[in-house]
Amino acid sequence: MIPRADAHGVGQVSQFRGSEDGYCDRMGARILVLNGPNLNMLGVRQPQVYGENSYTDVIDVCRRAAVARDAEVEVRQTNDEAELIGWIHDVAREKKFTAIVINPAAWTHTSVAVADALVIPEVPIIEVHISNVHAREVFRHHSYVSPIAAGVIAGFGIAGYGYAVDRAVDLS
């Protein structure tokens, strides 16, 4: 796992390549996991809703799921919507990822721009949420991302990320 700041110094990026030595020699599934605003505050922000786990724990769940499937995963988080959209555009331009797992957080319910960007790369999209958004406030019941996604995983805590990475590998 290699945490580093992105070019803008805003987001967090962690990369991990599956296999015993930490690197994958073949081009298999390469999953990009994107996280939206406030997810960097997991474990601090409303633990009664989001649990006690930290963002580092999310990265670990994604890494373990990738290793189990001999896949590669890169995990990113940003509080800047333009940065998230730029990362999605890069998937289309660079063609180095075979699927996207995304927790758009608040942008799930508000951002047509994120939804519009997600159709550009033409890779499977898995939407994931830590809490069950359908059992929460009414405004959280609508998602601009769900109609684009191959599937939605919600309400299983951070374990949902592992399920999402696993399914993304299947769809890659």
PDB file of N, CA and C in Angstrom, residues 4 9-10 13 16 23 35 47 55 62 64 70 79 94 118-119 129 131 138-139 144 148 166-167 169:
ATOM      1  N   ARG A   4      -0.285   8.388  -0.867  1.00  0.00           N
ATOM      2  CA  ARG A   4       0.363   9.608  -1.320  1.00  0.00           C
ATOM      3  C   ARG A   4      -0.713  10.629  -1.630  1.00  0.00           C
ATOM      4  N   GLY A   9      -2.839  17.850  -3.976  1.00  0.00           N
ATOM      5  CA  GLY A   9      -2.628  17.812  -2.542  1.00  0.00           C
ATOM      6  C   GLY A   9      -3.908  17.666  -1.742  1.00  0.00           C
ATOM      7  N   VAL A  10      -5.018  17.345  -2.422  1.00  0.00           N
ATOM      8  CA  VAL A  10      -6.306  17.258  -1.746  1.00  0.00           C
ATOM      9  C   VAL A  10      -6.658  15.817  -1.431  1.00  0.00           C
ATOM     10  N   VAL A  13      -4.484   8.782  -2.133  1.00  0.00           N
ATOM     11  CA  VAL A  13      -4.379   7.678  -3.076  1.00  0.00           C
ATOM     12  C   VAL A  13      -3.589   6.556  -2.419  1.00  0.00           C
ATOM     13  N   PHE A  16      -2.395  -0.896  -4.331  1.00  0.00           N
ATOM     14  CA  PHE A  16      -1.926  -2.208  -3.913  1.00  0.00           C
ATOM     15  C   PHE A  16      -2.127  -3.173  -5.050  1.00  0.00           C
ATOM     16  N   TYR A  23       3.064  -7.464  -6.156  1.00  0.00           N
ATOM     17  CA  TYR A  23       2.910  -7.007  -7.537  1.00  0.00           C
ATOM     18  C   TYR A  23       2.361  -8.113  -8.410  1.00  0.00           C
ATOM     19  N   ASN A  35     -13.720   7.302  -3.488  1.00  0.00           N
ATOM     20  CA  ASN A  35     -14.488   7.698  -2.312  1.00  0.00           C
ATOM     21  C   ASN A  35     -14.665   9.212  -2.293  1.00  0.00           C
ATOM     22  N   PRO A  47     -20.010   7.808  14.318  1.00  0.00           N
ATOM     23  CA  PRO A  47     -19.736   6.372  14.406  1.00  0.00           C
ATOM     24  C   PRO A  47     -21.000   5.536  14.594  1.00  0.00           C
ATOM     25  N   TYR A  55     -10.748   5.200   7.707  1.00  0.00           N
ATOM     26  CA  TYR A  55     -10.546   5.139   6.259  1.00  0.00           C
ATOM     27  C   TYR A  55      -9.419   4.151   5.923  1.00  0.00           C
ATOM     28  N   CYS A  62     -10.289  -3.329   0.929  1.00  0.00           N
ATOM     29  CA  CYS A  62     -10.140  -3.363  -0.533  1.00  0.00           C
ATOM     30  C   CYS A  62      -8.902  -4.158  -0.936  1.00  0.00           C
ATOM     31  N   ARG A  64      -7.337  -6.548   0.772  1.00  0.00           N
ATOM     32  CA  ARG A  64      -7.530  -7.978   1.023  1.00  0.00           C
ATOM     33  C   ARG A  64      -8.425  -8.618  -0.040  1.00  0.00           C
ATOM     34  N   ASP A  70      -6.435 -12.121  -6.807  1.00  0.00           N
ATOM     35  CA  ASP A  70      -5.260 -11.877  -7.649  1.00  0.00           C
ATOM     36  C   ASP A  70      -5.507 -10.709  -8.595  1.00  0.00           C
ATOM     37  N   ASN A  79     -12.331  15.266  -1.220  1.00  0.00           N
ATOM     38  CA  ASN A  79     -13.428  16.128  -0.821  1.00  0.00           C
ATOM     39  C   ASN A  79     -13.707  17.168  -1.905  1.00  0.00           C
ATOM     40  N   GLU A  94      -6.786   6.739 -19.937  1.00  0.00           N
ATOM     41  CA  GLU A  94      -5.630   5.859 -19.728  1.00  0.00           C
ATOM     42  C   GLU A  94      -5.940   4.385 -19.938  1.00  0.00           C
ATOM     43  N   LEU A 118     -19.362   9.194 -15.001  1.00  0.00           N
ATOM     44  CA  LEU A 118     -19.250   7.741 -14.850  1.00  0.00           C
ATOM     45  C   LEU A 118     -19.635   6.952 -16.101  1.00  0.00           C
ATOM     46  N   VAL A 119     -20.372   7.534 -17.013  1.00  0.00           N
ATOM     47  CA  VAL A 119     -20.702   6.804 -18.246  1.00  0.00           C
ATOM     48  C   VAL A 119     -19.569   6.873 -19.265  1.00  0.00           C
ATOM     49  N   HIS A 129     -22.131   1.876  -0.406  1.00  0.00           N
ATOM     50  CA  HIS A 129     -22.398   2.783   0.712  1.00  0.00           C
ATOM     51  C   HIS A 129     -22.232   2.003   2.009  1.00  0.00           C
ATOM     52  N   SER A 131     -23.536   2.823   5.030  1.00  0.00           N
ATOM     53  CA  SER A 131     -24.828   2.728   5.710  1.00  0.00           C
ATOM     54  C   SER A 131     -25.906   2.318   4.704  1.00  0.00           C
ATOM     55  N   VAL A 138     -35.007  10.779   3.800  1.00  0.00           N
ATOM     56  CA  VAL A 138     -35.613  10.615   2.476  1.00  0.00           C
ATOM     57  C   VAL A 138     -34.697  11.127   1.357  1.00  0.00           C
ATOM     58  N   PHE A 139     -33.993  12.239   1.588  1.00  0.00           N
ATOM     59  CA  PHE A 139     -33.133  12.770   0.515  1.00  0.00           C
ATOM     60  C   PHE A 139     -32.026  11.794   0.127  1.00  0.00           C
ATOM     61  N   TYR A 144     -28.108   9.432  -8.146  1.00  0.00           N
ATOM     62  CA  TYR A 144     -27.833   9.687  -9.558  1.00  0.00           C
ATOM     63  C   TYR A 144     -26.916   8.620 -10.141  1.00  0.00           C
ATOM     64  N   ILE A 148     -26.644   4.000 -13.416  1.00  0.00           N
ATOM     65  CA  ILE A 148     -25.444   3.747 -14.224  1.00  0.00           C
ATOM     66  C   ILE A 148     -24.721   2.493 -13.743  1.00  0.00           C
ATOM     67  N   ASP A 166     -14.812  -7.603  -5.034  1.00  0.00           N
ATOM     68  CA  ASP A 166     -14.980  -8.976  -5.522  1.00  0.00           C
ATOM     69  C   ASP A 166     -15.885  -9.016  -6.744  1.00  0.00           C
ATOM     70  N   ARG A 167     -17.008  -8.337  -6.689  1.00  0.00           N
ATOM     71  CA  ARG A 167     -17.938  -8.328  -7.812  1.00  0.00           C
ATOM     72  C   ARG A 167     -17.351  -7.594  -9.016  1.00  0.00           C
ATOM     73  N   VAL A 169     -14.267  -7.504  -9.863  1.00  0.00           N
ATOM     74  CA  VAL A 169     -13.345  -8.443 -10.507  1.00  0.00           C
ATOM     75  C   VAL A 169     -14.146  -9.377 -11.430  1.00  0.00           C
TER      76      VAL A 169
END
